[in-house]
Tab-separated table of C-alpha atoms in Angstrom:
chain	number	residue	atom	x	y	z
S	9	MET	CA	125.281	48.342	140.421
S	10	SER	CA	126.973	46.299	137.688
S	11	TYR	CA	125.602	44.237	134.819
S	12	GLU	CA	126.434	40.495	134.507
S	13	PRO	CA	126.767	38.818	131.057
S	14	ASP	CA	123.617	36.821	131.560
S	15	GLY	CA	121.566	39.900	132.283
S	16	GLN	CA	121.100	39.076	135.928
S	17	TYR	CA	121.965	41.429	138.728
S	18	GLN	CA	124.647	39.991	140.990
S	19	PRO	CA	124.895	41.524	144.479
S	20	PRO	CA	128.410	42.706	145.070
S	21	ARG	CA	130.514	40.627	147.466
S	22	ARG	CA	133.968	40.877	148.754
S	23	PRO	CA	134.966	37.400	149.946
S	24	GLU	CA	138.528	36.594	150.568
S	25	GLY	CA	140.249	35.954	147.303
S	26	GLN	CA	139.075	37.170	143.927
S	27	TYR	CA	136.198	36.757	141.594
S	28	PRO	CA	136.421	33.786	139.168
S	29	GLN	CA	137.437	34.409	135.656
S	30	GLN	CA	134.465	34.518	133.316
S	31	PRO	CA	134.276	33.101	129.830
S	32	PRO	CA	133.725	35.497	126.959
S	33	TYR	CA	130.376	37.126	126.729
S	34	GLY	CA	127.706	34.737	125.451
S	35	GLN	CA	129.816	31.599	126.194
S	36	GLN	CA	129.223	31.177	129.876
S	37	GLN	CA	129.092	27.558	130.975
S	38	GLY	CA	127.435	26.249	134.062
S	39	ARG	CA	129.716	25.584	137.011
S	40	GLN	CA	130.761	21.942	137.306
S	41	GLN	CA	130.129	20.240	140.532
S	42	GLY	CA	132.997	20.749	142.860
S	43	GLN	CA	134.375	23.622	140.891
S	44	PRO	CA	135.159	26.523	143.237
S	45	ARG	CA	133.084	29.614	142.732
S	46	TYR	CA	135.929	31.955	143.469
S	47	ALA	CA	139.617	32.031	142.819
S	48	PRO	CA	141.888	30.415	145.418
S	49	GLN	CA	142.658	32.455	148.490
S	50	GLY	CA	145.666	34.657	148.334
S	51	GLN	CA	145.509	35.636	144.677
S	52	PRO	CA	145.259	39.361	144.201
S	53	GLN	CA	141.843	40.618	143.294
S	54	GLN	CA	141.837	43.054	140.437
S	55	GLY	CA	138.235	44.122	140.643
S	56	ARG	CA	135.121	42.527	139.315
S	57	PRO	CA	135.430	41.397	135.646
S	58	GLN	CA	133.511	43.344	133.102
S	59	PRO	CA	132.038	42.202	129.813
S	60	PRO	CA	134.576	42.210	127.045
S	61	TYR	CA	132.290	43.998	124.611
S	62	GLY	CA	132.581	47.520	126.068
S	63	GLN	CA	131.396	48.934	129.297
S	64	PRO	CA	127.769	48.730	130.308
S	65	PRO	CA	125.759	51.909	129.924
S	66	GLN	CA	125.991	54.347	132.809
S	67	GLY	CA	122.719	55.356	134.427
S	68	ARG	CA	119.278	54.121	133.592
S	69	PRO	CA	118.582	53.250	129.892
S	70	PRO	CA	115.633	54.850	128.142
S	71	GLN	CA	112.237	53.352	128.816
S	72	GLY	CA	111.734	50.149	126.888
S	73	GLN	CA	115.418	49.665	126.012
S	74	GLN	CA	117.556	47.243	127.975
S	75	PRO	CA	121.113	46.333	127.041
S	76	TYR	CA	122.109	42.833	126.315
S	77	GLY	CA	118.670	41.676	125.170
S	78	GLN	CA	116.852	41.940	128.464
S	79	PRO	CA	113.354	43.389	128.953
S	80	GLY	CA	113.138	47.159	129.231
S	81	TYR	CA	112.464	48.936	132.475
S	82	GLY	CA	108.847	48.781	133.370
S	83	GLN	CA	108.112	45.687	131.167
S	84	GLN	CA	108.401	43.300	134.071
S	85	PRO	CA	106.735	43.841	137.428
S	86	GLN	CA	109.206	44.723	140.124
S	87	GLN	CA	109.423	41.843	142.552
S	88	GLY	CA	111.847	43.374	144.958
S	89	ARG	CA	115.457	42.547	145.491
S	90	PRO	CA	116.133	39.006	146.817
S	91	PRO	CA	117.526	38.767	150.327
S	92	TYR	CA	121.235	38.995	150.678
S	93	GLY	CA	122.940	35.658	150.113
S	94	GLN	CA	120.086	34.016	148.154
S	95	GLN	CA	121.010	34.288	144.526
S	96	GLN	CA	118.311	33.805	141.954
S	97	GLY	CA	119.546	31.836	139.089
S	98	GLY	CA	123.403	31.500	139.749
S	99	TYR	CA	126.104	30.521	137.367
S	100	ASP	CA	124.796	26.992	137.070
S	101	GLN	CA	121.136	27.891	136.480
S	102	PRO	CA	119.406	28.444	133.143
S	103	THR	CA	119.075	32.047	132.121
S	104	GLN	CA	115.811	33.460	133.375
S	105	GLN	CA	114.171	36.690	132.546
S	106	GLN	CA	114.625	38.231	135.947
S	107	PRO	CA	113.325	41.634	136.877
S	108	ARG	CA	115.952	44.262	137.195
S	109	TYR	CA	115.971	45.889	140.580
S	110	GLU	CA	115.440	49.495	139.849
S	111	GLN	CA	116.848	51.274	142.833
S	112	PRO	CA	118.953	54.170	141.549
S	113	PRO	CA	120.208	55.245	144.975
S	114	TYR	CA	121.543	51.737	145.666
S	115	GLN	CA	123.020	51.612	142.219
S	116	GLN	CA	125.036	54.734	142.954
S	117	ASP	CA	126.053	53.483	146.380
S	118	TYR	CA	127.240	50.111	145.176
S	119	GLN	CA	129.210	51.656	142.356
S	120	GLN	CA	130.922	54.267	144.525
S	121	GLN	CA	131.556	52.618	147.884
S	122	PRO	CA	133.130	49.371	149.066
S	123	TYR	CA	130.603	46.890	150.244
S	124	ASP	CA	131.876	46.625	153.786
S	125	GLN	CA	131.112	50.342	154.388
S	126	TYR	CA	127.357	49.765	154.335
S	127	ASP	CA	125.413	49.602	157.551
S	128	ARG	CA	124.110	46.057	157.439
S	129	SER	CA	121.725	46.750	160.304
S	130	GLU	CA	119.501	48.707	157.912
S	131	PRO	CA	117.430	47.119	155.161
S	132	PRO	CA	119.481	47.198	151.949
S	133	TYR	CA	116.507	48.156	149.875
S	134	GLY	CA	112.843	49.053	150.025
S	135	ASP	CA	111.168	51.323	152.554
S	136	GLU	CA	112.030	51.008	156.218
S	137	PRO	CA	108.967	50.122	158.301
S	138	PRO	CA	107.806	52.995	160.535
S	139	ARG	CA	109.218	52.948	164.017
S	140	ARG	CA	107.056	53.193	167.077
S	141	LYS	CA	107.602	56.264	169.233
S	142	SER	CA	109.703	55.477	172.244
S	143	LYS	CA	108.001	55.386	175.631
S	144	ALA	CA	110.234	58.190	176.849
S	145	LYS	CA	109.126	60.459	174.028
S	146	ARG	CA	105.472	59.666	174.680
S	147	TRP	CA	105.929	60.426	178.376
S	148	ILE	CA	107.610	63.746	177.551
S	149	ILE	CA	104.745	64.772	175.268
S	150	ALA	CA	102.195	63.766	177.887
S	151	GLY	CA	104.060	65.669	180.607
S	152	VAL	CA	104.304	68.847	178.531
S	153	SER	CA	100.591	68.631	177.729
S	154	VAL	CA	99.675	68.274	181.395
S	155	LEU	CA	101.883	71.233	182.364
S	156	ALA	CA	100.370	73.371	179.599
S	157	LEU	CA	96.839	72.564	180.761
S	158	ALA	CA	97.819	73.280	184.358
S	159	GLY	CA	99.272	76.647	183.332
S	160	ILE	CA	96.103	77.569	181.465
S	161	ALA	CA	93.970	76.591	184.438
S	162	ALA	CA	96.155	78.550	186.883
S	163	GLY	CA	96.058	81.608	184.620
S	164	ALA	CA	92.285	81.429	184.400
S	165	MET	CA	91.957	81.089	188.181
S	166	SER	CA	94.301	84.011	188.681
S	167	TYR	CA	92.371	86.135	186.180
S	168	PHE	CA	89.090	85.435	187.950
S	169	GLU	CA	90.797	85.938	191.315
S	170	ILE	CA	90.258	82.409	192.605
S	171	PRO	CA	92.490	81.565	195.608
S	172	PRO	CA	95.168	80.301	196.001
S	173	PHE	CA	96.216	81.462	192.537
S	174	THR	CA	95.944	85.148	193.392
S	175	ASP	CA	96.765	87.315	196.359
S	176	LYS	CA	94.105	89.874	195.488
S	177	GLY	CA	91.927	90.706	198.449
S	178	GLN	CA	94.549	89.720	200.986
S	179	ALA	CA	95.664	92.173	203.633
S	180	VAL	CA	98.535	94.493	202.730
S	181	SER	CA	100.595	95.976	205.554
S	182	PHE	CA	101.717	99.521	204.775
S	183	GLY	CA	103.193	101.891	207.296
S	184	GLN	CA	105.142	99.085	208.935
S	185	THR	CA	108.924	99.208	209.244
S	186	PRO	CA	111.079	96.098	208.621
S	187	GLY	CA	111.650	95.883	212.379
S	188	GLY	CA	107.944	95.381	212.962
S	189	ASP	CA	106.967	98.818	214.215
S	190	LYS	CA	103.390	99.721	213.397
S	191	GLY	CA	101.642	103.038	213.207
S	192	GLY	CA	102.314	105.239	216.199
S	193	GLU	CA	103.840	102.367	218.194
S	194	ALA	CA	107.297	103.076	216.760
S	195	ALA	CA	109.924	104.955	218.679
S	196	LYS	CA	109.631	108.677	218.098
S	197	PRO	CA	112.233	110.210	215.773
S	198	ALA	CA	114.571	112.927	216.926
S	199	ALA	CA	113.066	116.345	217.433
S	200	ASN	CA	114.987	117.769	214.481
S	201	SER	CA	114.054	114.878	212.152
S	202	LYS	CA	112.521	115.730	208.810
S	203	MET	CA	110.515	112.523	208.723
S	204	SER	CA	107.188	111.699	210.285
S	205	MET	CA	106.384	108.211	211.564
S	206	PRO	CA	102.909	106.803	210.839
S	207	THR	CA	100.484	108.360	213.268
S	208	GLY	CA	97.684	105.812	213.003
S	209	PRO	CA	95.047	104.637	213.223
S	210	LYS	CA	96.124	101.983	210.764
S	211	THR	CA	93.901	101.491	207.721
S	212	GLU	CA	93.147	97.970	206.522
S	213	PHE	CA	94.273	97.899	202.906
S	214	LYS	CA	93.484	94.939	200.648
S	215	ASN	CA	95.661	93.864	197.759
S	216	ALA	CA	94.455	95.136	194.385
S	217	SER	CA	97.506	94.239	192.288
S	218	THR	CA	100.994	92.838	192.665
S	219	LEU	CA	103.795	94.180	190.476
S	220	SER	CA	106.614	92.142	189.010
S	221	ASP	CA	109.040	93.485	191.634
S	222	GLY	CA	106.829	92.176	194.445
S	223	THR	CA	105.400	95.543	195.479
S	224	GLN	CA	101.669	95.731	195.993
S	225	ILE	CA	98.889	98.183	195.300
S	226	GLY	CA	96.477	98.285	198.214
S	227	VAL	CA	92.961	99.677	198.304
S	228	ALA	CA	90.686	100.809	201.109
S	229	THR	CA	87.339	102.513	201.383
S	230	VAL	CA	87.849	105.645	203.436
S	231	THR	CA	85.477	108.145	205.008
S	232	GLY	CA	87.126	111.530	205.167
S	233	LYS	CA	87.033	113.072	208.638
S	234	LYS	CA	86.921	116.605	207.248
S	235	SER	CA	84.935	116.213	204.045
S	236	GLY	CA	82.558	113.503	205.201
S	237	PHE	CA	82.916	111.931	201.767
S	238	THR	CA	83.372	108.165	201.505
S	239	GLY	CA	85.419	106.838	198.602
S	240	LYS	CA	88.160	104.464	197.617
S	241	VAL	CA	91.852	105.222	197.788
S	242	TRP	CA	94.558	103.062	196.203
S	243	VAL	CA	98.079	103.283	197.600
S	244	TRP	CA	101.489	101.994	196.516
S	245	ALA	CA	104.963	102.199	198.018
S	246	PRO	CA	108.184	101.555	196.069
S	247	LYS	CA	110.396	98.615	197.028
S	248	GLU	CA	112.830	101.005	198.738
S	249	TYR	CA	110.201	101.707	201.373
S	250	ASN	CA	110.742	98.243	202.906
S	251	ASP	CA	114.508	98.279	202.393
S	252	PRO	CA	116.270	98.167	205.797
S	253	LYS	CA	118.526	100.924	204.488
S	254	PHE	CA	115.537	103.298	204.603
S	255	ALA	CA	113.888	101.905	207.733
S	256	LYS	CA	114.113	105.287	209.473
S	257	SER	CA	113.455	107.434	206.421
S	258	GLY	CA	110.422	109.415	205.425
S	259	PHE	CA	109.314	109.203	201.787
S	260	PRO	CA	107.782	111.812	199.480
S	261	VAL	CA	104.124	111.399	198.551
S	262	MET	CA	102.518	112.028	195.179
S	263	ILE	CA	98.719	112.217	194.910
S	264	ALA	CA	97.800	110.974	191.422
S	265	LEU	CA	94.488	112.131	189.959
S	266	PRO	CA	92.797	110.699	186.841
S	267	GLY	CA	90.848	112.414	184.128
S	268	GLY	CA	87.371	111.600	182.922
S	269	ALA	CA	84.876	110.368	185.470
S	270	GLY	CA	87.483	109.504	188.067
S	271	TYR	CA	84.852	107.256	189.622
S	272	PRO	CA	84.387	104.482	190.770
S	273	THR	CA	88.069	103.817	190.015
S	274	ASN	CA	91.232	105.806	189.542
S	275	TYR	CA	92.917	104.575	186.376
S	276	TRP	CA	96.420	105.197	187.747
S	277	MET	CA	95.935	102.168	189.998
S	278	GLY	CA	96.024	99.901	186.959
S	279	THR	CA	99.378	98.356	186.092
S	280	ASP	CA	98.752	98.663	182.343
S	281	LEU	CA	99.788	102.346	182.316
S	282	GLY	CA	103.016	101.541	184.141
S	283	LEU	CA	103.030	104.548	186.468
S	284	GLN	CA	104.340	102.590	189.474
S	285	SER	CA	107.050	100.716	187.574
S	286	SER	CA	108.040	103.975	185.873
S	287	ILE	CA	108.524	105.731	189.207
S	288	SER	CA	110.886	102.946	190.301
S	289	LYS	CA	112.712	103.150	186.973
S	290	TRP	CA	113.091	106.936	187.107
S	291	TYR	CA	114.422	106.745	190.649
S	292	SER	CA	117.020	104.140	189.652
S	293	GLU	CA	118.068	106.399	186.773
S	294	GLY	CA	118.399	109.431	189.034
S	295	LYS	CA	115.509	111.245	187.342
S	296	GLY	CA	112.934	111.122	190.096
S	297	LYS	CA	112.099	110.520	193.732
S	298	PRO	CA	110.851	107.198	195.125
S	299	PHE	CA	107.334	108.556	195.588
S	300	ILE	CA	104.646	106.798	197.567
S	301	LEU	CA	101.480	107.038	195.471
S	302	ALA	CA	97.994	107.902	196.704
S	303	MET	CA	95.319	107.381	194.049
S	304	PRO	CA	91.871	108.478	195.263
S	305	VAL	CA	88.642	108.701	193.341
S	306	LEU	CA	88.332	112.195	191.894
S	307	ASN	CA	84.565	112.631	191.843
S	308	PRO	CA	81.646	111.493	194.011
S	309	GLY	CA	79.904	109.818	191.093
S	310	PRO	CA	79.983	109.212	187.331
S	311	ASP	CA	80.040	112.159	184.956
S	312	ASP	CA	77.669	110.545	182.467
S	313	LYS	CA	75.700	113.794	182.367
S	314	GLY	CA	78.784	115.891	181.737
S	315	ILE	CA	79.022	117.016	185.345
S	316	TYR	CA	82.432	117.739	186.849
S	317	TRP	CA	83.169	118.755	190.425
S	318	ASP	CA	86.498	120.405	189.482
S	319	GLY	CA	88.228	118.867	192.509
S	320	SER	CA	86.626	121.639	194.543
S	321	ASP	CA	84.182	122.318	197.340
S	322	ILE	CA	81.220	123.502	195.287
S	323	PRO	CA	78.363	124.704	197.498
S	324	ASP	CA	75.653	122.103	198.127
S	325	GLN	CA	77.906	119.372	196.654
S	326	PRO	CA	80.236	116.771	198.205
S	327	LYS	CA	83.401	118.504	199.375
S	328	MET	CA	85.783	117.042	196.826
S	329	GLY	CA	88.382	119.773	197.353
S	330	THR	CA	88.655	118.953	201.051
S	331	TRP	CA	88.714	115.232	200.233
S	332	LEU	CA	91.722	115.659	197.913
S	333	THR	CA	93.753	118.196	199.886
S	334	ASP	CA	93.008	117.178	203.499
S	335	ASP	CA	91.570	113.700	203.894
S	336	VAL	CA	93.827	111.874	201.424
S	337	PRO	CA	97.057	113.448	202.770
S	338	ASP	CA	95.908	112.631	206.321
S	339	LEU	CA	95.379	109.009	205.287
S	340	MET	CA	98.956	108.821	204.043
S	341	ARG	CA	100.387	110.345	207.240
S	342	GLU	CA	98.454	107.837	209.319
S	343	ASN	CA	99.869	104.818	207.472
S	344	PHE	CA	103.265	105.738	206.053
S	345	ARG	CA	106.587	107.266	206.999
S	346	THR	CA	106.340	110.601	205.268
S	347	ILE	CA	108.094	113.986	205.199
S	348	LYS	CA	106.934	116.680	207.581
S	349	SER	CA	107.342	119.648	205.293
S	350	ARG	CA	105.744	120.490	201.975
S	351	ASP	CA	109.045	119.511	200.346
S	352	GLY	CA	107.776	115.936	200.307
S	353	TRP	CA	104.288	116.495	198.877
S	354	ALA	CA	103.236	116.743	195.209
S	355	TYR	CA	100.357	116.102	192.824
S	356	MET	CA	100.103	114.762	189.326
S	357	GLY	CA	97.124	114.326	187.059
S	358	SER	CA	95.794	114.413	183.523
S	359	SER	CA	92.912	116.347	182.012
S	360	THR	CA	90.486	117.160	184.847
S	361	GLY	CA	92.972	115.566	187.253
S	362	GLY	CA	95.605	117.910	185.838
S	363	PHE	CA	93.372	120.894	186.616
S	364	ALA	CA	92.760	119.647	190.176
S	365	SER	CA	96.516	119.127	190.672
S	366	LEU	CA	97.370	122.608	189.417
S	367	LYS	CA	94.676	124.222	191.536
S	368	ALA	CA	95.625	122.300	194.722
S	369	VAL	CA	99.264	123.451	194.627
S	370	LEU	CA	98.385	127.086	193.825
S	371	LYS	CA	95.646	127.219	196.482
S	372	TYR	CA	97.675	125.501	199.216
S	373	PRO	CA	101.345	126.251	198.472
S	374	GLU	CA	102.147	125.957	202.188
S	375	LYS	CA	101.143	122.271	202.024
S	376	PHE	CA	102.216	121.162	198.527
S	377	LYS	CA	105.278	122.114	196.561
S	378	ALA	CA	104.950	120.697	193.041
S	379	ALA	CA	102.642	119.237	190.427
S	380	ILE	CA	102.846	117.515	187.050
S	381	CYS	CA	99.869	118.673	184.983
S	382	SER	CA	99.228	116.727	181.761
S	383	GLY	CA	96.742	118.133	179.242
S	384	PRO	CA	95.035	120.164	181.991
S	385	ASP	CA	92.135	122.553	181.965
S	386	ILE	CA	93.248	125.974	183.125
S	387	VAL	CA	90.008	127.420	184.502
S	388	PRO	CA	87.040	125.813	186.323
S	389	ASP	CA	84.184	124.995	183.997
S	390	SER	CA	81.732	122.818	185.947
S	391	SER	CA	78.072	123.638	185.435
S	392	LEU	CA	77.658	123.186	189.200
S	393	TRP	CA	79.315	126.568	189.774
S	394	LYS	CA	76.243	128.388	188.505
S	395	GLY	CA	75.183	130.950	191.076
S	396	HIS	CA	78.449	130.568	193.014
S	397	GLU	CA	80.794	132.979	191.264
S	398	LYS	CA	82.709	133.924	194.399
S	399	GLU	CA	83.538	130.300	195.202
S	400	LYS	CA	84.370	129.693	191.577
S	401	ALA	CA	86.950	132.518	191.584
S	402	GLU	CA	88.528	131.059	194.714
S	403	ASN	CA	89.272	127.884	192.718
S	404	ASN	CA	90.516	129.511	189.510
S	405	PRO	CA	94.234	128.695	188.864
S	406	GLU	CA	94.815	131.951	186.985
S	407	LEU	CA	93.601	134.083	189.899
S	408	LEU	CA	95.391	131.870	192.416
S	409	ALA	CA	98.669	132.231	190.489
S	410	LYS	CA	98.336	136.015	190.489
S	411	GLN	CA	97.705	136.050	194.254
S	412	LEU	CA	100.776	133.855	194.869
S	413	ILE	CA	102.959	136.172	192.819
S	414	ASP	CA	101.623	139.146	194.734
S	415	LYS	CA	102.391	137.433	198.065
S	416	LYS	CA	105.843	136.504	196.757
S	417	GLY	CA	105.708	132.896	197.758
S	418	PRO	CA	106.199	130.274	198.742
S	419	ASP	CA	107.840	128.810	195.650
S	420	VAL	CA	105.966	126.177	193.654
S	421	TYR	CA	107.072	124.045	190.700
S	422	LEU	CA	104.622	123.263	187.935
S	423	ALA	CA	105.577	120.873	185.124
S	424	PHE	CA	103.178	120.928	182.188
S	425	GLN	CA	103.041	118.484	179.304
S	426	VAL	CA	100.632	118.662	176.394
S	427	GLY	CA	100.409	116.713	173.141
S	428	ASP	CA	100.369	118.654	169.906
S	429	ASN	CA	97.534	116.404	168.706
S	430	GLU	CA	95.171	116.834	171.663
S	431	SER	CA	91.461	116.352	170.989
S	432	ASN	CA	90.742	119.767	172.470
S	433	LYS	CA	92.717	122.134	170.272
S	434	LYS	CA	92.494	124.865	172.928
S	435	THR	CA	94.464	122.904	175.506
S	436	LEU	CA	97.946	123.653	174.178
S	437	PRO	CA	97.340	127.391	173.533
S	438	ASP	CA	95.738	127.784	176.985
S	439	VAL	CA	98.687	126.138	178.723
S	440	GLN	CA	101.210	128.155	176.698
S	441	LYS	CA	99.396	131.347	177.664
S	442	PHE	CA	99.397	130.409	181.355
S	443	VAL	CA	103.114	129.608	181.314
S	444	ALA	CA	103.956	132.844	179.535
S	445	THR	CA	101.817	134.929	181.885
S	446	TYR	CA	102.506	133.460	185.316
S	447	THR	CA	106.043	132.124	185.214
S	448	LYS	CA	107.539	134.717	187.521
S	449	GLY	CA	108.447	135.225	191.131
S	450	PRO	CA	107.604	132.113	193.175
S	451	ILE	CA	106.034	130.250	190.247
S	452	HIS	CA	108.478	128.033	188.357
S	453	THR	CA	107.249	126.177	185.295
S	454	SER	CA	108.360	123.844	182.538
S	455	LEU	CA	106.440	122.850	179.436
S	456	ARG	CA	106.946	119.763	177.338
S	457	VAL	CA	105.061	119.642	174.039
S	458	ILE	CA	104.735	115.988	173.041
S	459	PRO	CA	105.138	115.452	169.280
S	460	GLY	CA	102.081	113.573	168.032
S	461	GLY	CA	100.850	113.337	171.627
S	462	GLN	CA	97.177	112.761	172.249
S	463	HIS	CA	94.888	113.463	175.176
S	464	ASN	CA	95.366	110.206	177.090
S	465	ALA	CA	97.375	108.680	179.919
S	466	LYS	CA	99.293	106.352	177.606
S	467	THR	CA	100.824	109.443	176.029
S	468	TYR	CA	101.551	111.172	179.304
S	469	VAL	CA	103.265	108.469	181.400
S	470	PRO	CA	106.289	107.802	179.154
S	471	ASN	CA	106.827	111.516	178.605
S	472	MET	CA	106.845	112.286	182.312
S	473	GLY	CA	110.322	110.784	182.341
S	474	GLN	CA	111.471	113.130	179.573
S	475	GLY	CA	111.600	116.228	181.780
S	476	PRO	CA	108.573	116.810	184.027
S	477	MET	CA	109.493	114.239	186.683
S	478	GLU	CA	113.075	115.421	186.882
S	479	PHE	CA	111.954	119.064	187.040
S	480	ILE	CA	109.824	118.672	190.157
S	481	SER	CA	112.119	116.079	191.819
S	482	LYS	CA	115.002	118.530	191.908
S	483	ALA	CA	112.855	120.824	194.019
S	484	MET	CA	111.716	118.090	196.435
S	485	GLU	CA	113.253	116.021	199.194
S	486	GLY	CA	113.280	112.361	200.165
S	487	PRO	CA	113.947	109.901	201.451
S	488	VAL	CA	114.981	111.811	204.575
S	489	GLU	CA	115.604	110.994	208.217
């Protein structure tokens, strides 16, 4: 911005030619009619003339003080800058007390830049009126909102298992080869084959969960032919099971037993603990076998009264020992390609499930080769054993281990893991004592003490990959043909 001698603001212009010469300050005369406003075209322009009595003050003067006798800032209401090209008061008009247009940003711009660099499409002063949102932007916002609502609705329907947003409850086909062979209908393997084709009859499993890799956890209610007990069993096969590369291969089986009530569900069937995804991960890392999982209920009912069945056949009680060591393995042979020998059969469990796993391998070493026992009990302690001391001794891991050593086999592999912050402070000393006493002859053990580990499955699953899984997998086979 510049200051004219008459105190009026003159918008800067750059017409062809130059600005007219101005009379000395205070002696300006009105322009005569016909007198050109600007110098003739072609004369060099030397810049806009300035008052002869020194340069105008730079920046805004103090409030109430205006150079050259004009009203101070704020003494006249601001009327806004006149439109470009309409001069208020020109050279030939009487001097008026005009408001000074107080726009510091424009003042800086006009002083520092040539006029023709300004974007004339924008208002030269004042606030720009708000623009309406484009239709495209409004459509984008509306589309995103609709998609978000649709996602929320689909998630809710999936959570509450409302078709078609979930595949829960749909049939899951296990024990079927990629070529379409089912159960015992498949061609028999060679006589010297280590694998066993599904024998049937085929069990109707329903989808309980689908993992991120597309594998499914199926569930069925099964009545054991030998125990007579009816309970649920959840099953899962790794993605390799349906890989054409392994179409003629038998897979190892791991029977996973929970702690606590173990009824009416088996908590290993939940995807939150990550047991299934961990097995796939360990196999890809070369630390484990691609186990098929069987996850049965552990007890015939809730233990709200502190009653445990110890995974055993307690007289006058449901035969939970037979259920776990006969009926569940038979179910897996009927529906899956498995391994004939004990080299493909193992247990794992925590707490009471750890006790049942330990006891099953020591009691039936000809059928099962290995177990991972996390925070296990070492001796049976159910109140239901009262009056049945003989049967209780037959299900005591310490006595079973001694008998196996005396018989000199067959070899078994027991991987223990216990947290050093278990709720039951006796658990770690009891396990250490067992390992020290019975690790000899056919009994091979490993013990992982988990720093800060507590008595829960969330502690045990990640640590299984830190030694226990690798320990038993080295002793097992699969997949085999």
